[in-house]
Amino acid sequence: MKKILDKIRNETKLTADELRLLLEEEDEGVLEQIFQEAYRIKLKYIGNKVFFRGIIEFSNICAKDCLYCGIRKSNKNVTRFKMNENDIVKSALWTYENNYGSLVLQGGEIESPGYAAFIEQVVARINAETRGGLGITLSLGEQTPEVYERWFKAGAQRYLLRIETSNEKLYQKLHPAGHNFQRRVNCLREIRKIGYQTGTGVMTGLPGQTTEDMVNDILFFEKEDMDMLGMGPYIVHNDTPLAKQVENFDKEKQFMLGLKMIAACRIYLRDVNIAAATALQALNPQGRELGVQAGANIVMPNITDTKYRADYQLYNGKPCLDENSSMCKGCLQRRIENINETIGYGEWGDSPHFFKRTKK
Ligand code: SF4
């Protein structure tokens, strides 16, 4: 590990085998050094800033049935909702007035002409009512290239489509027939080609996932030239088929793996935006701050109306269900300032990697 730490300090690219050793490391003292190095690289390439993305989880209606997800279409224990256009725009304006710089619109996956038109209209209205002042990220799953194009033209600049795992065989085990790994990869490529800042991500600690799989995930991010990463530890949701495959859910181990993956991505990819996922905080009260100290630079305060939050649970124990947007803002601000980071209020916090690759 000393040789690996020296290579990290010199910013010499790690091999796949070295990434594997990093992800398998368990010694607390060595891990502390790895996180410090990842944080140093974050400071060098991003600065001591954390950017907020206000996230509006506007609908839990989903046509898909991912075996790990609490809002999968077969889960009958969920009350389904979809916010209307005015309420989504109202939340977006709250984000703008509170100087967050950017927002994320996230919902279950629906492909239909009516849905495409609805999102197009919402994006166009947010853009018009903020005079183009908010960075808009969409996280709305697989769509046709034409739909991605329409939403881009309406004013969305970024798209997040998590691949969840880059191992096609594992992907098939986590999804029912009809969910197609290759289509997801093709969607990511289309999104990137259209001109979006493009993000993907994986879950770490999935049943059946190996450390090699996670190393390959990092290599996948590099090969697909991703600008943004949204990754989180897998957390069981009781009303899902995958929960039955998990015998002993080790919170601490899952948490550390999540941090190690953030650090490994920061060390290997350097200039991408990396989110400290809310799932980290579900496993550790200081999860998001520790995520930043392991190399993340994005935090996504929930700005969804409190009345909907309980029905948007992809996993057990999601935090902040009872808080409103203002409480989330104050709480996160304190958390970030406590670790001597600055919040990039009013800034979009675009991915430096995006500008580098589009200047080429
Ligand atoms: S992970 Fe996404 S696509 Fe899959 S069931 Fe959940 S909301 Fe739908």
Tab-separated table of C-alpha atoms and ligand atoms in Angstrom:
chain	number	residue	atom	x	y	z
A	1	MET	CA	0.000	0.000	0.000
A	2	LYS	CA	2.929	2.355	0.575
A	3	LYS	CA	3.787	2.152	-3.118
A	4	ILE	CA	0.155	2.903	-4.003
A	5	LEU	CA	0.035	5.888	-1.648
A	6	ASP	CA	3.261	7.212	-3.192
A	7	LYS	CA	1.757	6.872	-6.661
A	8	ILE	CA	-1.376	8.718	-5.505
A	9	ARG	CA	0.782	11.528	-4.041
A	10	ASN	CA	2.652	11.831	-7.342
A	11	GLU	CA	-0.616	11.623	-9.272
A	12	THR	CA	0.636	8.630	-11.199
A	13	LYS	CA	-2.264	6.637	-12.590
A	14	LEU	CA	-3.102	3.521	-10.599
A	15	THR	CA	-3.433	0.169	-12.326
A	16	ALA	CA	-6.652	-1.854	-12.097
A	17	ASP	CA	-4.977	-4.139	-9.594
A	18	GLU	CA	-3.965	-1.172	-7.432
A	19	LEU	CA	-7.523	0.156	-7.524
A	20	ARG	CA	-8.695	-3.254	-6.339
A	21	LEU	CA	-6.230	-3.189	-3.426
A	22	LEU	CA	-7.401	0.303	-2.524
A	23	LEU	CA	-11.043	-0.827	-2.447
A	24	GLU	CA	-10.135	-3.881	-0.372
A	25	GLU	CA	-8.079	-1.937	2.200
A	26	GLU	CA	-9.413	-2.236	5.740
A	27	ASP	CA	-6.678	-0.779	7.925
A	28	GLU	CA	-8.097	2.383	9.504
A	29	GLY	CA	-4.802	4.295	9.428
A	30	VAL	CA	-4.203	3.504	5.761
A	31	LEU	CA	-7.790	4.367	4.878
A	32	GLU	CA	-7.396	7.706	6.620
A	33	GLN	CA	-4.398	8.433	4.380
A	34	ILE	CA	-6.311	7.368	1.260
A	35	PHE	CA	-9.215	9.688	2.136
A	36	GLN	CA	-6.805	12.551	2.876
A	37	GLU	CA	-5.182	12.104	-0.531
A	38	ALA	CA	-8.550	11.938	-2.297
A	39	TYR	CA	-9.580	15.123	-0.488
A	40	ARG	CA	-6.297	16.819	-1.471
A	41	ILE	CA	-7.026	15.965	-5.115
A	42	LYS	CA	-10.563	17.326	-4.713
A	43	LEU	CA	-9.089	20.599	-3.364
A	44	LYS	CA	-6.642	20.785	-6.247
A	45	TYR	CA	-9.131	20.144	-9.077
A	46	ILE	CA	-12.359	21.562	-7.610
A	47	GLY	CA	-11.348	23.787	-4.684
A	48	ASN	CA	-12.765	23.826	-1.165
A	49	LYS	CA	-16.289	24.230	-2.449
A	50	VAL	CA	-19.344	22.054	-2.269
A	51	PHE	CA	-22.134	22.727	-4.742
A	52	PHE	CA	-25.786	22.245	-3.897
A	53	ARG	CA	-28.246	20.595	-6.259
A	54	GLY	CA	-31.764	20.964	-4.946
A	55	ILE	CA	-33.444	17.678	-5.780
A	56	ILE	CA	-37.171	17.488	-6.582
A	57	GLU	CA	-38.364	13.886	-6.514
A	58	PHE	CA	-41.530	14.768	-8.336
A	59	SER	CA	-43.021	11.353	-9.138
A	60	ASN	CA	-42.727	7.808	-7.850
A	61	ILE	CA	-44.653	6.314	-10.767
A	62	CYS	CA	-42.309	3.981	-12.586
A	63	ALA	CA	-42.769	1.550	-15.464
A	64	LYS	CA	-39.747	-0.457	-14.394
A	65	ASP	CA	-39.280	-3.170	-11.853
A	66	CYS	CA	-35.646	-3.080	-10.685
A	67	LEU	CA	-35.306	-5.781	-8.063
A	68	TYR	CA	-33.647	-3.525	-5.454
A	69	CYS	CA	-35.887	-0.464	-5.664
A	70	GLY	CA	-38.641	0.523	-3.240
A	71	ILE	CA	-40.743	2.279	-5.883
A	72	ARG	CA	-40.563	-0.522	-8.480
A	73	LYS	CA	-43.881	-0.928	-10.249
A	74	SER	CA	-44.730	-4.236	-8.526
A	75	ASN	CA	-44.484	-2.784	-5.030
A	76	LYS	CA	-48.112	-2.396	-3.998
A	77	ASN	CA	-47.207	-0.869	-0.614
A	78	VAL	CA	-46.481	2.535	-2.122
A	79	THR	CA	-48.943	5.377	-2.608
A	80	ARG	CA	-48.168	6.701	-6.059
A	81	PHE	CA	-47.932	10.438	-6.744
A	82	LYS	CA	-46.927	12.858	-9.456
A	83	MET	CA	-46.527	16.552	-8.687
A	84	ASN	CA	-48.207	18.900	-11.126
A	85	GLU	CA	-46.383	21.430	-13.267
A	86	ASN	CA	-47.112	24.416	-11.013
A	87	ASP	CA	-45.880	22.663	-7.878
A	88	ILE	CA	-42.651	21.531	-9.569
A	89	VAL	CA	-42.001	25.044	-10.867
A	90	LYS	CA	-42.766	26.463	-7.408
A	91	SER	CA	-40.118	24.183	-5.869
A	92	ALA	CA	-37.685	25.128	-8.609
A	93	LEU	CA	-38.229	28.821	-7.862
A	94	TRP	CA	-37.583	28.152	-4.166
A	95	THR	CA	-34.264	26.610	-5.223
A	96	TYR	CA	-33.432	29.634	-7.328
A	97	GLU	CA	-34.423	32.167	-4.671
A	98	ASN	CA	-32.355	30.307	-2.116
A	99	ASN	CA	-29.350	30.628	-4.379
A	100	TYR	CA	-28.687	26.931	-4.902
A	101	GLY	CA	-27.465	27.415	-8.461
A	102	SER	CA	-28.743	24.076	-9.728
A	103	LEU	CA	-31.552	21.601	-9.386
A	104	VAL	CA	-32.205	17.970	-10.221
A	105	LEU	CA	-35.563	16.715	-11.453
A	106	GLN	CA	-35.857	13.057	-10.572
A	107	GLY	CA	-38.690	10.604	-11.035
A	108	GLY	CA	-39.527	7.028	-11.963
A	109	GLU	CA	-38.968	5.977	-15.549
A	110	ILE	CA	-41.872	6.662	-17.871
A	111	GLU	CA	-41.656	6.679	-21.649
A	112	SER	CA	-44.666	8.193	-23.364
A	113	PRO	CA	-45.397	11.158	-25.643
A	114	GLY	CA	-47.468	12.822	-22.901
A	115	TYR	CA	-44.685	12.473	-20.323
A	116	ALA	CA	-42.051	13.765	-22.761
A	117	ALA	CA	-44.193	16.831	-23.433
A	118	PHE	CA	-44.842	17.361	-19.702
A	119	ILE	CA	-41.123	17.404	-18.859
A	120	GLU	CA	-40.351	19.593	-21.852
A	121	GLN	CA	-42.908	22.114	-20.640
A	122	VAL	CA	-41.650	21.994	-17.021
A	123	VAL	CA	-38.032	22.525	-18.081
A	124	ALA	CA	-38.963	25.363	-20.434
A	125	ARG	CA	-40.999	27.094	-17.693
A	126	ILE	CA	-38.240	26.778	-15.087
A	127	ASN	CA	-35.821	28.219	-17.590
A	128	ALA	CA	-38.113	31.096	-18.483
A	129	GLU	CA	-39.103	31.944	-14.908
A	130	THR	CA	-35.496	31.946	-13.682
A	131	ARG	CA	-34.263	33.684	-16.869
A	132	GLY	CA	-31.909	30.770	-17.452
A	133	GLY	CA	-30.470	31.199	-13.984
A	134	LEU	CA	-30.627	27.610	-12.750
A	135	GLY	CA	-28.508	24.671	-13.862
A	136	ILE	CA	-31.008	21.895	-14.626
A	137	THR	CA	-30.144	18.215	-14.300
A	138	LEU	CA	-32.598	15.542	-15.374
A	139	SER	CA	-32.588	12.062	-13.903
A	140	LEU	CA	-35.475	10.446	-15.735
A	141	GLY	CA	-34.081	7.203	-17.056
A	142	GLU	CA	-34.028	5.710	-20.505
A	143	GLN	CA	-35.675	7.676	-23.283
A	144	THR	CA	-35.361	7.883	-27.046
A	145	PRO	CA	-32.657	10.169	-28.539
A	146	GLU	CA	-35.434	12.460	-29.810
A	147	VAL	CA	-36.801	12.949	-26.319
A	148	TYR	CA	-33.343	13.628	-24.854
A	149	GLU	CA	-32.859	16.179	-27.639
A	150	ARG	CA	-36.176	17.912	-26.935
A	151	TRP	CA	-35.428	18.214	-23.225
A	152	PHE	CA	-31.949	19.549	-23.988
A	153	LYS	CA	-33.392	22.171	-26.306
A	154	ALA	CA	-35.960	23.112	-23.653
A	155	GLY	CA	-33.062	24.074	-21.374
A	156	ALA	CA	-31.755	21.059	-19.424
A	157	GLN	CA	-27.956	20.972	-19.454
A	158	ARG	CA	-27.149	17.817	-17.516
A	159	TYR	CA	-28.429	14.267	-17.422
A	160	LEU	CA	-27.807	11.593	-14.837
A	161	LEU	CA	-28.441	7.973	-15.835
A	162	ARG	CA	-26.995	5.485	-13.388
A	163	ILE	CA	-25.799	2.254	-14.918
A	164	GLU	CA	-25.983	0.721	-11.389
A	165	THR	CA	-23.312	-1.849	-12.318
A	166	SER	CA	-21.095	-2.112	-15.367
A	167	ASN	CA	-21.139	-5.907	-15.136
A	168	GLU	CA	-23.790	-6.937	-17.652
A	169	LYS	CA	-24.370	-10.345	-16.042
A	170	LEU	CA	-24.861	-8.796	-12.609
A	171	TYR	CA	-27.120	-6.149	-14.183
A	172	GLN	CA	-29.317	-8.921	-15.550
A	173	LYS	CA	-29.544	-10.511	-12.110
A	174	LEU	CA	-30.685	-7.214	-10.573
A	175	HIS	CA	-33.320	-6.501	-13.195
A	176	PRO	CA	-36.176	-8.510	-14.636
A	177	ALA	CA	-36.353	-9.553	-18.283
A	178	GLY	CA	-37.028	-6.588	-20.515
A	179	HIS	CA	-34.530	-4.292	-18.764
A	180	ASN	CA	-31.657	-4.070	-21.183
A	181	PHE	CA	-28.091	-3.243	-20.161
A	182	GLN	CA	-26.968	-2.383	-23.677
A	183	ARG	CA	-29.846	0.029	-24.172
A	184	ARG	CA	-28.808	1.848	-21.005
A	185	VAL	CA	-25.223	2.172	-22.244
A	186	ASN	CA	-26.503	3.392	-25.616
A	187	CYS	CA	-28.713	5.954	-23.865
A	188	LEU	CA	-25.683	7.282	-21.977
A	189	ARG	CA	-23.797	7.650	-25.262
A	190	GLU	CA	-26.735	9.451	-26.893
A	191	ILE	CA	-27.035	11.826	-23.953
A	192	ARG	CA	-23.359	12.662	-24.183
A	193	LYS	CA	-23.512	13.101	-27.958
A	194	ILE	CA	-26.395	15.579	-27.684
A	195	GLY	CA	-24.227	17.799	-25.503
A	196	TYR	CA	-25.420	17.208	-21.959
A	197	GLN	CA	-22.965	17.134	-19.106
A	198	THR	CA	-23.355	13.444	-18.564
A	199	GLY	CA	-23.443	11.517	-15.338
A	200	THR	CA	-23.749	7.933	-14.334
A	201	GLY	CA	-23.107	5.890	-11.225
A	202	VAL	CA	-23.348	2.554	-9.527
A	203	MET	CA	-24.393	0.999	-6.273
A	204	THR	CA	-21.616	-0.417	-4.155
A	205	GLY	CA	-21.917	-3.511	-2.002
A	206	LEU	CA	-24.616	-5.178	-4.111
A	207	PRO	CA	-25.299	-8.868	-3.511
A	208	GLY	CA	-23.115	-10.783	-5.975
A	209	GLN	CA	-20.846	-7.802	-6.731
A	210	THR	CA	-17.075	-8.324	-6.507
A	211	THR	CA	-14.293	-5.801	-5.985
A	212	GLU	CA	-13.267	-6.447	-9.607
A	213	ASP	CA	-16.745	-5.335	-10.647
A	214	MET	CA	-16.251	-2.028	-8.842
A	215	VAL	CA	-12.823	-1.563	-10.413
A	216	ASN	CA	-14.458	-2.185	-13.785
A	217	ASP	CA	-17.121	0.382	-12.875
A	218	ILE	CA	-14.381	3.002	-12.464
A	219	LEU	CA	-12.807	1.966	-15.770
A	220	PHE	CA	-16.281	2.180	-17.353
A	221	PHE	CA	-16.658	5.785	-16.099
A	222	GLU	CA	-13.307	6.579	-17.696
A	223	LYS	CA	-14.023	4.812	-20.982
A	224	GLU	CA	-17.410	6.489	-21.356
A	225	ASP	CA	-15.776	9.817	-20.451
A	226	MET	CA	-18.318	10.715	-17.782
A	227	ASP	CA	-18.533	14.202	-16.293
A	228	MET	CA	-20.518	13.448	-13.141
A	229	LEU	CA	-20.899	10.533	-10.766
A	230	GLY	CA	-23.780	9.749	-8.442
A	231	MET	CA	-22.936	6.616	-6.490
A	232	GLY	CA	-24.254	5.213	-3.286
A	233	PRO	CA	-24.027	2.170	-1.091
A	234	TYR	CA	-26.698	-0.431	-1.740
A	235	ILE	CA	-29.245	-0.316	1.077
A	236	VAL	CA	-31.947	-2.928	1.442
A	237	HIS	CA	-35.584	-2.012	0.895
A	238	ASN	CA	-37.769	-4.607	2.620
A	239	ASP	CA	-40.493	-4.648	-0.050
A	240	THR	CA	-38.146	-5.800	-2.806
A	241	PRO	CA	-37.103	-9.208	-4.153
A	242	LEU	CA	-33.405	-8.406	-3.661
A	243	ALA	CA	-33.903	-7.981	0.097
A	244	LYS	CA	-34.418	-11.753	0.335
A	245	GLN	CA	-30.865	-12.331	-0.912
A	246	VAL	CA	-29.313	-10.263	1.862
A	247	GLU	CA	-28.680	-12.186	5.077
A	248	ASN	CA	-26.598	-9.866	7.220
A	249	PHE	CA	-26.689	-6.247	6.191
A	250	ASP	CA	-23.478	-4.769	7.576
A	251	LYS	CA	-24.116	-1.024	7.781
A	252	GLU	CA	-20.574	-0.031	8.662
A	253	LYS	CA	-19.000	-2.159	5.943
A	254	GLN	CA	-21.407	-0.791	3.324
A	255	PHE	CA	-20.692	2.723	4.461
A	256	MET	CA	-16.915	2.327	4.260
A	257	LEU	CA	-17.185	0.751	0.821
A	258	GLY	CA	-19.214	3.764	-0.331
A	259	LEU	CA	-16.487	6.117	0.941
A	260	LYS	CA	-13.713	4.033	-0.604
A	261	MET	CA	-15.477	4.131	-3.978
A	262	ILE	CA	-15.754	7.935	-3.838
A	263	ALA	CA	-12.071	8.199	-2.929
A	264	ALA	CA	-11.006	5.754	-5.655
A	265	CYS	CA	-13.004	7.687	-8.285
A	266	ARG	CA	-11.571	11.040	-7.172
A	267	ILE	CA	-8.042	9.656	-7.194
A	268	TYR	CA	-8.434	7.971	-10.583
A	269	LEU	CA	-10.658	10.450	-12.465
A	270	ARG	CA	-9.730	13.687	-10.648
A	271	ASP	CA	-11.827	16.411	-12.311
A	272	VAL	CA	-15.341	14.917	-12.374
A	273	ASN	CA	-18.213	16.044	-10.157
A	274	ILE	CA	-18.960	13.440	-7.502
A	275	ALA	CA	-22.057	13.499	-5.308
A	276	ALA	CA	-22.031	12.589	-1.637
A	277	ALA	CA	-25.251	10.577	-1.830
A	278	THR	CA	-28.019	10.852	0.733
A	279	ALA	CA	-27.709	7.054	1.114
A	280	LEU	CA	-24.407	7.697	2.927
A	281	GLN	CA	-26.294	9.627	5.588
A	282	ALA	CA	-28.775	6.774	5.930
A	283	LEU	CA	-25.853	4.635	7.124
A	284	ASN	CA	-23.958	7.210	9.174
A	285	PRO	CA	-25.232	10.485	10.662
A	286	GLN	CA	-22.159	12.284	9.272
A	287	GLY	CA	-22.318	10.364	5.990
A	288	ARG	CA	-22.449	13.247	3.553
A	289	GLU	CA	-19.704	15.262	5.261
A	290	LEU	CA	-17.479	12.192	5.320
A	291	GLY	CA	-18.300	11.693	1.642
A	292	VAL	CA	-17.001	15.212	0.927
A	293	GLN	CA	-13.899	14.501	2.993
A	294	ALA	CA	-13.343	11.389	0.871
A	295	GLY	CA	-13.424	13.465	-2.336
A	296	ALA	CA	-17.052	14.291	-3.208
A	297	ASN	CA	-18.006	17.870	-4.139
A	298	ILE	CA	-21.775	17.776	-4.710
A	299	VAL	CA	-24.561	17.550	-2.134
A	300	MET	CA	-28.218	17.281	-3.062
A	301	PRO	CA	-30.548	18.849	-0.492
A	302	ASN	CA	-34.058	17.479	-0.823
A	303	ILE	CA	-36.527	20.181	-1.804
A	304	THR	CA	-39.452	17.851	-2.470
A	305	ASP	CA	-42.591	18.896	-0.602
A	306	THR	CA	-42.517	17.051	2.749
A	307	LYS	CA	-45.937	15.489	2.103
A	308	TYR	CA	-44.495	13.381	-0.734
A	309	ARG	CA	-41.193	12.324	0.821
A	310	ALA	CA	-42.375	9.189	2.634
A	311	ASP	CA	-43.594	7.802	-0.692
A	312	TYR	CA	-40.256	8.262	-2.424
A	313	GLN	CA	-38.117	5.708	-0.648
A	314	LEU	CA	-35.820	3.715	-2.872
A	315	TYR	CA	-34.264	2.076	0.220
A	316	ASN	CA	-34.956	1.640	3.946
A	317	GLY	CA	-34.110	4.413	6.411
A	318	LYS	CA	-33.910	7.345	3.997
A	319	PRO	CA	-33.113	10.417	6.105
A	320	CYS	CA	-34.840	13.831	6.177
A	321	LEU	CA	-38.369	12.542	5.489
A	322	ASP	CA	-39.962	14.951	7.957
A	323	GLU	CA	-37.839	18.008	7.226
A	324	ASN	CA	-38.943	20.770	4.898
A	325	SER	CA	-36.672	22.473	2.349
A	326	SER	CA	-35.607	25.277	4.695
A	327	MET	CA	-34.667	22.813	7.434
A	328	CYS	CA	-32.634	20.773	4.942
A	329	LYS	CA	-30.861	23.929	3.798
A	330	GLY	CA	-29.896	25.049	7.308
A	331	CYS	CA	-28.863	21.564	8.371
A	332	LEU	CA	-26.686	20.941	5.327
A	333	GLN	CA	-25.134	24.383	5.489
A	334	ARG	CA	-24.024	23.731	9.069
A	335	ARG	CA	-22.720	20.300	8.156
A	336	ILE	CA	-20.645	21.614	5.245
A	337	GLU	CA	-19.304	24.630	7.124
A	338	ASN	CA	-18.299	22.383	10.031
A	339	ILE	CA	-15.788	20.680	7.764
A	340	ASN	CA	-14.379	24.023	6.589
A	341	GLU	CA	-15.818	23.794	3.118
A	342	THR	CA	-17.587	26.671	1.373
A	343	ILE	CA	-20.965	26.291	-0.303
A	344	GLY	CA	-20.932	27.544	-3.883
A	345	TYR	CA	-24.145	29.549	-3.497
A	346	GLY	CA	-25.372	31.002	-6.766
A	347	GLU	CA	-22.882	28.977	-8.785
A	348	TRP	CA	-23.797	26.162	-11.133
A	349	GLY	CA	-20.782	24.106	-10.124
A	350	ASP	CA	-20.349	22.551	-13.549
A	351	SER	CA	-18.081	19.570	-13.972
A	352	PRO	CA	-14.540	20.727	-14.865
A	353	HIS	CA	-14.191	17.496	-16.822
A	354	PHE	CA	-17.013	18.543	-19.153
A	355	PHE	CA	-15.215	21.721	-20.169
A	356	LYS	CA	-11.958	19.885	-20.620
A	357	ARG	CA	-13.455	17.265	-22.903
A	358	THR	CA	-15.572	19.693	-24.925
A	359	LYS	CA	-12.566	21.983	-25.545
A	360	LYS	CA	-10.594	19.112	-27.099
B	1	SF4	S1	-34.477	2.171	-9.827
B	1	SF4	FE1	-35.443	3.746	-11.087
B	1	SF4	S2	-36.143	2.652	-12.904
B	1	SF4	FE2	-35.746	1.096	-11.369
B	1	SF4	S3	-37.736	0.774	-10.389
B	1	SF4	FE3	-36.640	2.329	-9.180
B	1	SF4	S4	-37.306	4.294	-9.968
B	1	SF4	FE4	-37.877	2.719	-11.468
